[in-house]
Amino acid sequence: MDTRFLYPLESCKIIHLLRHGQAVHNVEAEKDRNALLSPHLFDAPLTDHGHQQVENLRERVVSSGLLKRVELVVTSPLLRTMQTAVGVFGNEDKQPNMTSSPSILALEVARDRNGVRPPDMRRNVSEYQTIFPTIDFSQIESEEDNLWRSDVRESEEEILARGLEFMKWLWKRPEKEVAVVSHGIVLQHMLYVFANDCDVSVRHELCKRFANCEIRTVVIVDKSFSSSTEI
């Protein structure tokens, strides 16, 4: 056995990274990438296949016991991610005998790459609150989408900075096991934050593109904490 690291449990968090199920714009983009500029794809919802992917993952999450272990779900405030978050981790009359399900919190920092493409623009918060009454929108400051711009696409450097900001926020949370429902490119950049701590082969596998409704689990470690506990 090649054991390389040993850290105390209290210095670790388990993070389950989940990309949303197949959405309408994913299908249209496979036919024509220019379709992503269509206003008809504003805040694209899941397809029927996407809903089936969510239902299948829900069954796996329940049967594996993951649903009981996750203490918090963080979701991007776009329709497709919230449909996925609620479908997989919520308790919308799917488990009548289940006493509790994790809280679901919407965060702007977890949303898709901003700008230019209508599928990545969100609706007003009040509209979402009607659709998703169990999601907590208290961390979203603006009723309207003030982040999306029609003329500027967010750079990958800005997405990486967002990933770092999110991971710092997440580390300060008290929960030890958290699920994050977001978008492929954003999840990849969240992982890039820690990429230098991995072997090249591990980094390649860990940071590769996410499939729709793929869940990937990592453990993050506060190395400063482990250093401070050394004898």
XYZ file of N, CA and C in Angstrom:
693
model
N 0.848 -1.199 0.000
C 0.000 0.000 0.000
C 0.879 1.242 0.000
N 0.595 2.157 -0.913
C 1.389 3.382 -1.028
C 0.655 4.519 -0.331
N 0.859 4.676 0.970
C 0.203 5.720 1.742
C 1.077 6.964 1.765
N 0.518 8.080 1.282
C 1.342 9.274 1.163
C 0.999 10.345 2.184
N -0.259 10.364 2.632
C -0.679 11.442 3.510
C -1.490 10.882 4.672
N -1.354 11.538 5.800
C -2.139 11.179 6.969
C -2.603 12.463 7.634
N -3.941 12.677 7.675
C -4.500 13.905 8.243
C -5.571 13.556 9.271
N -5.691 14.354 10.316
C -6.775 14.135 11.284
C -8.128 14.421 10.633
N -9.128 13.659 11.017
C -10.447 13.765 10.402
C -11.029 15.175 10.519
N -10.758 15.829 11.644
C -11.348 17.162 11.852
C -10.783 18.216 10.911
N -9.711 17.889 10.186
C -9.149 18.853 9.240
C -9.630 18.590 7.806
N -10.616 17.684 7.662
C -11.077 17.274 6.334
C -12.562 17.574 6.116
N -12.909 17.802 4.865
C -14.307 17.900 4.439
C -14.497 17.007 3.221
N -15.658 16.370 3.138
C -16.016 15.566 1.967
C -16.951 16.407 1.098
N -16.577 16.569 -0.176
C -17.357 17.389 -1.099
C -17.811 16.522 -2.269
N -19.110 16.511 -2.518
C -19.686 15.791 -3.650
C -20.042 16.816 -4.734
N -19.338 16.777 -5.835
C -19.533 17.739 -6.918
C -20.435 17.119 -7.985
N -21.534 17.780 -8.284
C -22.536 17.229 -9.197
C -22.881 18.229 -10.301
N -22.718 17.790 -11.537
C -23.173 18.620 -12.667
C -24.651 18.349 -12.904
N -25.378 19.368 -13.309
C -26.815 19.241 -13.569
C -27.101 18.185 -14.644
N -28.330 17.685 -14.651
C -28.760 16.754 -15.684
C -28.825 17.431 -17.046
N -29.023 16.620 -18.068
C -29.084 17.162 -19.425
C -30.163 18.236 -19.521
N -29.790 19.392 -20.078
C -30.722 20.503 -20.248
C -30.945 20.765 -21.737
N -31.966 21.530 -22.035
C -32.363 21.783 -23.424
C -31.208 22.371 -24.231
N -30.463 23.295 -23.639
C -29.386 23.933 -24.398
C -28.237 22.973 -24.698
N -28.060 21.937 -23.861
C -27.039 20.928 -24.145
C -27.350 20.186 -25.437
N -28.628 19.850 -25.602
C -29.066 19.137 -26.804
C -28.925 20.025 -28.033
N -29.369 21.278 -27.916
C -29.311 22.199 -29.053
C -27.879 22.517 -29.450
N -26.989 22.596 -28.467
C -25.591 22.922 -28.747
C -24.888 21.795 -29.496
N -25.333 20.559 -29.293
C -24.745 19.441 -30.026
C -25.070 19.529 -31.513
N -26.196 20.143 -31.826
C -26.585 20.318 -33.228
C -25.910 21.547 -33.836
N -25.837 22.616 -33.039
C -25.285 23.881 -33.532
C -24.872 24.740 -32.343
N -23.571 25.000 -32.199
C -23.073 25.780 -31.064
C -23.663 27.185 -31.037
N -24.025 27.709 -32.194
C -24.603 29.054 -32.253
C -25.969 29.123 -31.583
N -26.582 27.967 -31.378
C -27.885 27.938 -30.710
C -27.794 28.481 -29.291
N -26.594 28.444 -28.713
C -26.410 28.939 -27.342
C -26.621 30.440 -27.238
N -26.692 31.117 -28.374
C -26.943 32.563 -28.388
C -28.426 32.882 -28.523
N -29.246 31.857 -28.630
C -30.684 32.070 -28.839
C -31.396 32.494 -27.558
N -32.172 33.570 -27.606
C -32.943 33.983 -26.419
C -34.014 32.970 -26.034
N -34.360 32.057 -26.949
C -35.355 31.028 -26.645
C -34.818 30.012 -25.637
N -33.496 30.012 -25.429
C -32.887 29.080 -24.485
C -32.565 29.747 -23.152
N -33.183 30.874 -22.886
C -32.999 31.583 -21.618
C -33.225 30.645 -20.436
N -32.240 30.583 -19.537
C -32.320 29.775 -18.322
C -32.871 28.385 -18.625
N -32.181 27.679 -19.502
C -32.666 26.403 -20.042
C -33.001 25.378 -18.957
N -34.177 24.736 -19.068
C -34.567 23.701 -18.100
C -34.017 22.331 -18.497
N -34.207 21.360 -17.626
C -33.841 19.988 -17.946
C -34.733 19.427 -19.049
N -34.169 18.520 -19.841
C -34.961 17.765 -20.801
C -35.635 16.599 -20.075
N -36.483 15.874 -20.791
C -37.079 14.666 -20.198
C -35.982 13.674 -19.816
N -34.978 13.574 -20.661
C -33.857 12.681 -20.356
C -33.099 13.166 -19.118
N -32.952 14.487 -19.007
C -32.295 15.061 -17.836
C -33.042 14.733 -16.550
N -34.362 14.810 -16.602
C -35.173 14.456 -15.429
C -34.993 12.976 -15.082
N -34.864 12.129 -16.106
C -34.652 10.703 -15.856
C -33.287 10.468 -15.237
N -32.277 11.211 -15.706
C -30.942 11.113 -15.101
C -30.996 11.468 -13.620
N -31.736 12.519 -13.305
C -31.875 12.968 -11.918
C -32.568 11.893 -11.079
N -33.624 11.322 -11.637
C -34.357 10.283 -10.912
C -33.471 9.064 -10.645
N -32.674 8.696 -11.637
C -31.770 7.548 -11.466
C -30.713 7.830 -10.397
N -30.171 9.041 -10.423
C -29.154 9.397 -9.423
C -29.773 9.461 -8.032
N -30.991 9.946 -7.949
C -31.693 9.995 -6.666
C -31.750 8.595 -6.036
N -32.064 7.609 -6.838
C -32.150 6.237 -6.333
C -30.801 5.767 -5.794
N -29.728 6.111 -6.512
C -28.380 5.740 -6.073
C -28.003 6.452 -4.776
N -28.346 7.730 -4.691
C -28.011 8.529 -3.508
C -28.739 8.011 -2.272
N -29.986 7.602 -2.459
C -30.758 7.059 -1.343
C -30.232 5.688 -0.933
N -30.043 4.803 -1.915
C -29.634 3.425 -1.602
C -28.230 3.351 -1.006
N -27.367 4.284 -1.374
C -25.991 4.285 -0.855
C -25.876 4.903 0.527
N -26.940 5.575 0.977
C -26.900 6.257 2.266
C -26.341 7.662 2.194
N -25.976 8.101 0.991
C -25.389 9.433 0.839
C -26.363 10.532 1.249
N -27.642 10.337 0.942
C -28.630 11.356 1.274
C -28.668 11.642 2.767
N -28.457 10.622 3.575
C -28.480 10.801 5.028
C -27.203 11.455 5.541
N -26.104 11.314 4.783
C -24.821 11.844 5.255
C -24.609 13.313 4.884
N -25.140 13.732 3.760
C -24.935 15.108 3.304
C -25.655 16.086 4.232
N -24.921 17.066 4.720
C -25.477 18.026 5.674
C -25.968 19.311 5.007
N -25.430 19.605 3.829
C -25.789 20.843 3.120
C -25.632 20.611 1.630
N -26.583 21.166 0.855
C -26.480 21.168 -0.603
C -26.378 22.617 -1.057
N -25.329 22.926 -1.805
C -25.160 24.259 -2.386
C -25.454 24.152 -3.874
N -26.307 25.029 -4.387
C -26.670 24.949 -5.791
C -26.514 26.287 -6.506
N -26.180 26.198 -7.762
C -26.230 27.367 -8.640
C -27.682 27.807 -8.759
N -27.952 29.116 -8.817
C -29.334 29.599 -8.898
C -29.865 29.667 -10.325
N -29.604 28.635 -11.112
C -30.194 28.526 -12.440
C -31.176 27.364 -12.435
N -32.138 27.414 -13.333
C -33.243 26.461 -13.312
C -32.764 25.014 -13.371
N -31.844 24.700 -14.283
C -31.408 23.321 -14.482
C -30.680 22.751 -13.269
N -29.895 23.585 -12.590
C -29.175 23.100 -11.409
C -30.111 22.931 -10.220
N -31.061 23.831 -10.065
C -31.989 23.713 -8.943
C -32.962 22.555 -9.153
N -33.358 22.310 -10.403
C -34.162 21.119 -10.676
C -33.385 19.858 -10.292
N -32.093 19.862 -10.584
C -31.245 18.722 -10.246
C -31.062 18.591 -8.739
N -30.779 19.709 -8.069
C -30.541 19.688 -6.620
C -31.757 19.175 -5.860
N -32.928 19.701 -6.207
C -34.150 19.293 -5.521
C -34.515 17.849 -5.880
N -34.314 17.495 -7.156
C -34.653 16.147 -7.593
C -33.788 15.081 -6.949
N -32.518 15.385 -6.729
C -31.599 14.397 -6.164
C -31.597 14.419 -4.641
N -31.578 15.619 -4.052
C -31.374 15.733 -2.605
C -32.589 16.245 -1.827
N -33.607 16.705 -2.519
C -34.760 17.273 -1.828
C -35.710 16.212 -1.313
N -36.777 16.674 -0.682
C -37.787 15.763 -0.146
C -39.166 16.221 -0.593
N -39.281 16.411 -1.914
C -40.530 16.908 -2.491
C -41.529 15.758 -2.635
N -41.987 15.222 -1.504
C -42.972 14.139 -1.469
C -42.461 12.838 -2.080
N -41.136 12.735 -2.269
C -40.597 11.494 -2.833
C -40.317 10.467 -1.751
N -40.020 10.955 -0.550
C -39.701 10.058 0.559
C -40.590 10.425 1.748
N -41.855 10.027 1.704
C -42.773 10.433 2.774
C -42.380 9.962 4.158
N -41.586 8.887 4.228
C -41.173 8.368 5.541
C -39.853 8.939 6.022
N -39.243 9.774 5.167
C -37.944 10.343 5.547
C -38.173 11.566 6.436
N -37.554 11.589 7.592
C -37.797 12.649 8.561
C -37.138 13.966 8.167
N -36.016 13.898 7.428
C -35.332 15.136 7.077
C -34.529 14.956 5.808
N -34.209 16.066 5.169
C -33.320 16.091 4.011
C -32.412 17.299 4.202
N -31.266 17.324 3.538
C -30.337 18.440 3.763
C -30.903 19.768 3.268
N -30.482 20.845 3.911
C -30.850 22.180 3.455
C -30.223 22.429 2.090
N -30.940 23.155 1.237
C -30.425 23.501 -0.088
C -30.287 25.019 -0.157
N -29.074 25.479 -0.414
C -28.745 26.901 -0.411
C -28.293 27.327 -1.805
N -28.914 28.356 -2.363
C -28.526 28.873 -3.681
C -27.460 29.945 -3.526
N -26.393 29.838 -4.314
C -25.292 30.802 -4.266
C -24.920 31.248 -5.675
N -24.767 32.554 -5.863
C -24.364 33.090 -7.166
C -22.978 32.590 -7.578
N -22.090 32.398 -6.620
C -20.722 32.023 -6.932
C -20.646 30.628 -7.572
N -21.719 29.843 -7.446
C -21.744 28.497 -8.017
C -22.411 28.447 -9.389
N -22.814 29.591 -9.923
C -23.558 29.600 -11.188
C -22.639 29.405 -12.384
N -23.253 29.248 -13.554
C -22.496 28.968 -14.779
C -21.716 30.193 -15.236
N -20.860 29.965 -16.216
C -20.062 31.045 -16.794
C -20.972 32.175 -17.256
N -20.697 33.372 -16.806
C -21.597 34.503 -17.034
C -21.386 35.173 -18.383
N -22.482 35.725 -18.902
C -22.394 36.614 -20.037
C -22.679 35.999 -21.391
N -23.274 36.813 -22.270
C -23.474 36.558 -23.703
C -24.533 35.493 -23.994
N -24.415 34.315 -23.388
C -25.322 33.217 -23.697
C -26.561 33.229 -22.797
N -27.768 33.359 -23.369
C -29.010 33.390 -22.580
C -29.251 32.186 -21.673
N -28.797 30.967 -22.028
C -29.026 29.853 -21.097
C -28.388 30.065 -19.723
N -27.407 30.960 -19.648
C -26.672 31.174 -18.400
C -27.170 32.385 -17.611
N -28.269 32.951 -18.054
C -28.877 34.086 -17.346
C -29.985 33.566 -16.435
N -30.054 34.090 -15.221
C -31.074 33.601 -14.291
C -32.325 34.461 -14.298
N -33.380 33.910 -13.746
C -34.648 34.613 -13.578
C -34.602 35.450 -12.295
N -35.654 36.187 -12.044
C -35.749 36.929 -10.789
C -35.894 35.942 -9.628
N -35.336 36.308 -8.502
C -35.364 35.429 -7.331
C -36.793 35.100 -6.919
N -37.682 36.073 -6.975
C -39.066 35.847 -6.543
C -39.754 34.766 -7.378
N -39.398 34.676 -8.646
C -39.963 33.625 -9.499
C -39.443 32.262 -9.079
N -38.164 32.185 -8.784
C -37.587 30.926 -8.322
C -38.180 30.494 -6.983
N -38.433 31.460 -6.114
C -38.968 31.126 -4.795
C -40.333 30.452 -4.905
N -41.086 30.812 -5.936
C -42.383 30.182 -6.175
C -42.209 28.753 -6.681
N -41.208 28.560 -7.539
C -40.960 27.241 -8.124
C -40.297 26.299 -7.125
N -39.387 26.857 -6.320
C -38.590 26.036 -5.386
C -38.727 26.573 -3.961
N -39.857 26.339 -3.321
C -40.076 26.891 -1.974
C -39.150 26.337 -0.906
N -38.506 25.196 -1.164
C -37.625 24.596 -0.155
C -36.182 25.072 -0.264
N -35.858 25.863 -1.301
C -34.492 26.352 -1.464
C -34.321 27.690 -0.754
N -33.195 27.851 -0.092
C -32.862 29.077 0.630
C -32.140 30.049 -0.325
N -32.764 31.191 -0.604
C -32.190 32.196 -1.503
C -31.651 33.409 -0.744
N -31.475 33.264 0.558
C -31.114 34.412 1.395
C -29.734 34.983 1.088
N -28.869 34.183 0.465
C -27.513 34.648 0.175
C -27.415 35.398 -1.156
N -28.505 35.445 -1.899
C -28.505 36.158 -3.182
C -28.972 37.587 -2.939
N -28.121 38.534 -3.254
C -28.359 39.922 -2.872
C -29.343 40.658 -3.779
N -29.391 40.291 -5.055
C -30.196 41.054 -6.011
C -31.386 40.249 -6.526
N -32.537 40.863 -6.565
C -33.733 40.228 -7.132
C -33.505 39.889 -8.606
N -32.964 40.842 -9.357
C -32.689 40.631 -10.774
C -31.255 40.151 -10.978
N -30.985 39.650 -12.172
C -29.646 39.163 -12.488
C -28.760 40.329 -12.905
N -27.928 40.787 -11.978
C -27.023 41.902 -12.251
C -25.627 41.451 -12.679
N -25.415 40.152 -12.749
C -24.086 39.629 -13.073
C -23.932 39.298 -14.558
N -25.017 38.887 -15.185
C -24.962 38.490 -16.598
C -24.970 39.730 -17.490
N -24.044 39.763 -18.456
C -23.973 40.871 -19.408
C -24.051 40.332 -20.825
N -24.769 41.034 -21.665
C -24.994 40.557 -23.033
C -23.770 40.696 -23.926
N -22.808 41.544 -23.521
C -21.675 41.850 -24.403
C -20.329 41.317 -23.912
N -20.275 40.747 -22.712
C -18.999 40.283 -22.154
C -19.162 38.877 -21.583
N -18.284 37.973 -22.026
C -18.271 36.602 -21.514
C -17.209 36.492 -20.424
N -17.572 35.915 -19.307
C -16.649 35.745 -18.187
C -15.432 34.936 -18.629
N -14.240 35.381 -18.233
C -13.011 34.696 -18.618
C -12.783 33.477 -17.720
N -11.921 32.572 -18.182
C -11.608 31.400 -17.373
C -10.845 31.793 -16.111
N -10.061 32.861 -16.188
C -9.352 33.362 -15.000
C -10.350 33.831 -13.944
N -11.431 34.460 -14.397
C -12.461 34.922 -13.459
C -13.221 33.745 -12.854
N -13.426 32.703 -13.659
C -14.096 31.518 -13.134
C -13.217 30.833 -12.090
N -11.920 30.775 -12.352
C -10.991 30.192 -11.391
C -10.980 30.976 -10.081
N -11.021 32.304 -10.190
C -11.078 33.152 -8.991
C -12.361 32.890 -8.214
N -13.445 32.663 -8.931
C -14.712 32.311 -8.300
C -14.612 30.974 -7.578
N -13.940 30.023 -8.233
C -13.758 28.714 -7.615
C -12.997 28.803 -6.308
N -11.968 29.644 -6.299
C -11.177 29.844 -5.082
C -12.020 30.524 -4.007
N -12.782 31.527 -4.401
C -13.668 32.231 -3.458
C -14.676 31.262 -2.849
N -15.233 30.400 -3.692
C -16.224 29.443 -3.202
C -15.608 28.452 -2.222
N -14.431 27.926 -2.559
C -13.802 26.946 -1.684
C -13.426 27.556 -0.336
N -13.015 28.802 -0.335
C -12.726 29.484 0.937
C -14.000 29.631 1.767
N -15.097 29.992 1.098
C -16.393 30.113 1.790
C -16.819 28.760 2.345
N -16.660 27.724 1.519
C -17.094 26.391 1.913
C -16.309 25.884 3.113
N -15.000 26.196 3.139
C -14.179 25.700 4.238
C -14.610 26.293 5.579
N -15.146 27.491 5.570
C -15.562 28.142 6.810
C -16.901 27.615 7.329
N -17.611 26.876 6.496
C -18.894 26.314 6.921
C -18.671 25.207 7.962
N -19.625 25.009 8.855
C -19.454 23.978 9.891
C -19.680 22.557 9.381
N -20.393 22.413 8.250
C -20.716 21.079 7.756
C -19.457 20.345 7.282
N -19.451 19.037 7.508
C -18.300 18.215 7.122
C -18.524 17.456 5.814
N -19.766 17.330 5.395
C -20.066 16.636 4.136
C -21.096 17.460 3.373
N -20.688 17.929 2.200
C -21.477 18.902 1.441
C -21.592 18.462 -0.017
N -22.755 18.688 -0.621
C -22.939 18.459 -2.055
C -23.016 19.815 -2.758
N -22.405 19.909 -3.922
C -22.402 21.133 -4.716
C -22.974 20.801 -6.086
N -24.073 21.450 -6.446
C -24.717 21.217 -7.741
C -24.450 22.429 -8.620
N -23.684 22.216 -9.671
C -23.249 23.355 -10.476
C -23.121 22.949 -11.943
N -22.189 23.574 -12.635
C -22.030 23.425 -14.084
C -20.642 22.907 -14.403
N -20.505 22.211 -15.537
C -19.265 21.530 -15.868
C -18.013 22.370 -15.733
N -17.984 23.508 -16.411
C -16.779 24.332 -16.411
C -16.497 24.912 -15.029
N -17.536 25.218 -14.286
C -17.358 25.779 -12.945
C -16.832 24.712 -11.988
N -17.371 23.514 -12.070
C -16.882 22.417 -11.223
C -15.422 22.097 -11.534
N -15.070 22.106 -12.817
C -13.675 21.866 -13.187
C -12.747 22.897 -12.554
N -13.161 24.150 -12.582
C -12.304 25.204 -12.028
C -12.269 25.167 -10.505
N -13.322 24.664 -9.882
C -13.262 24.437 -8.443
C -12.185 23.410 -8.125
N -12.101 22.387 -8.953
C -11.088 21.348 -8.749
C -9.690 21.845 -9.080
N -9.582 22.738 -10.056
C -8.276 23.298 -10.416
C -7.617 24.006 -9.228
N -8.442 24.496 -8.293
C -7.913 25.177 -7.113
C -6.937 24.265 -6.364
N -7.219 22.949 -6.379
C -6.395 21.990 -5.636
C -5.526 21.124 -6.547
N -5.526 21.418 -7.841
C -4.877 20.527 -8.812
C -3.399 20.315 -8.539
N -2.723 21.337 -8.050
C -1.280 21.218 -7.838
C -0.912 20.276 -6.691
N -1.925 19.909 -5.886
C -1.671 18.985 -4.780
C -1.777 17.519 -5.213
N -2.086 17.307 -6.492
C -2.294 15.947 -6.975
C -1.167 15.522 -7.917
N -0.950 14.211 -8.023
C -0.099 13.675 -9.076
C -0.718 14.015 -10.430
N 0.102 14.060 -11.454
C -0.390 14.430 -12.790
C -1.509 13.505 -13.248
N -1.348 12.208 -13.031
C -2.363 11.242 -13.465
C -3.676 11.435 -12.723
N -3.585 11.712 -11.441
C -4.783 11.951 -10.635
C -5.445 13.244 -11.059
N -4.630 14.266 -11.276
C -5.160 15.568 -11.686
C -5.916 15.462 -13.002
N -5.377 14.731 -13.945
C -6.032 14.577 -15.247
C -7.388 13.913 -15.098
N -7.456 12.878 -14.297
C -8.709 12.150 -14.113
C -9.709 12.975 -13.313
N -9.224 13.657 -12.298
C -10.096 14.417 -11.405
C -10.689 15.648 -12.081
N -9.904 16.296 -12.943
C -10.317 17.572 -13.517
C -10.859 17.460 -14.942
N -11.088 16.251 -15.403
C -11.633 16.102 -16.752
C -13.078 16.605 -16.791
N -13.594 16.774 -17.989
C -14.940 17.315 -18.168
C -15.990 16.431 -17.490
N -16.969 17.050 -16.851
C -18.076 16.344 -16.216
C -19.147 15.995 -17.248
N -19.687 14.799 -17.156
C -20.871 14.449 -17.934
C -22.102 14.997 -17.219
N -23.210 15.088 -17.929
C -24.453 15.524 -17.293
C -24.844 14.555 -16.185
N -25.163 15.092 -15.033
C -25.602 14.355 -13.853
C -24.511 13.426 -13.310
N -23.252 13.738 -13.607
C -22.140 12.994 -13.018
C -21.807 13.584 -11.653
N -21.598 12.716 -10.688
C -21.201 13.150 -9.352
C -19.787 12.640 -9.082
N -18.957 13.522 -8.553
C -17.546 13.223 -8.302
C -17.241 13.659 -6.867
N -16.644 12.787 -6.085
C -16.418 13.062 -4.659
C -14.938 13.271 -4.368
N -14.647 14.325 -3.607
C -13.279 14.624 -3.206
C -13.238 14.921 -1.710
N -12.051 14.818 -1.146
C -11.820 15.224 0.243
C -10.852 16.399 0.217
N -11.231 17.499 0.854
C -10.327 18.638 0.952
C -9.799 18.731 2.381
N -8.566 19.176 2.495
C -7.857 19.138 3.773
C -7.289 20.506 4.102
N -7.430 20.906 5.343
C -6.780 22.109 5.849
C -5.397 21.701 6.351
N -4.372 21.881 5.520
C -3.038 21.446 5.889
C -2.460 22.253 7.058
N -2.876 23.499 7.166
C -2.374 24.310 8.268
C -2.853 23.760 9.608
N -4.101 23.235 9.597
C -4.631 22.631 10.823
C -3.830 21.389 11.181
N -3.553 20.532 10.172
C -2.821 19.313 10.465
C -1.400 19.609 10.930
N -0.808 20.679 10.387
C 0.541 21.049 10.819
C 0.539 21.512 12.259
N -0.517 22.238 12.638
C -0.575 22.788 13.993
C -0.804 21.702 15.035
N -1.264 20.505 14.588
C -1.530 19.430 15.552
C -0.379 18.442 15.653
N 0.677 18.675 14.865
C 1.819 17.779 14.930
C 2.519 17.885 16.285
N 3.018 16.761 16.754
C 3.737 16.746 18.033
C 5.228 16.883 17.782
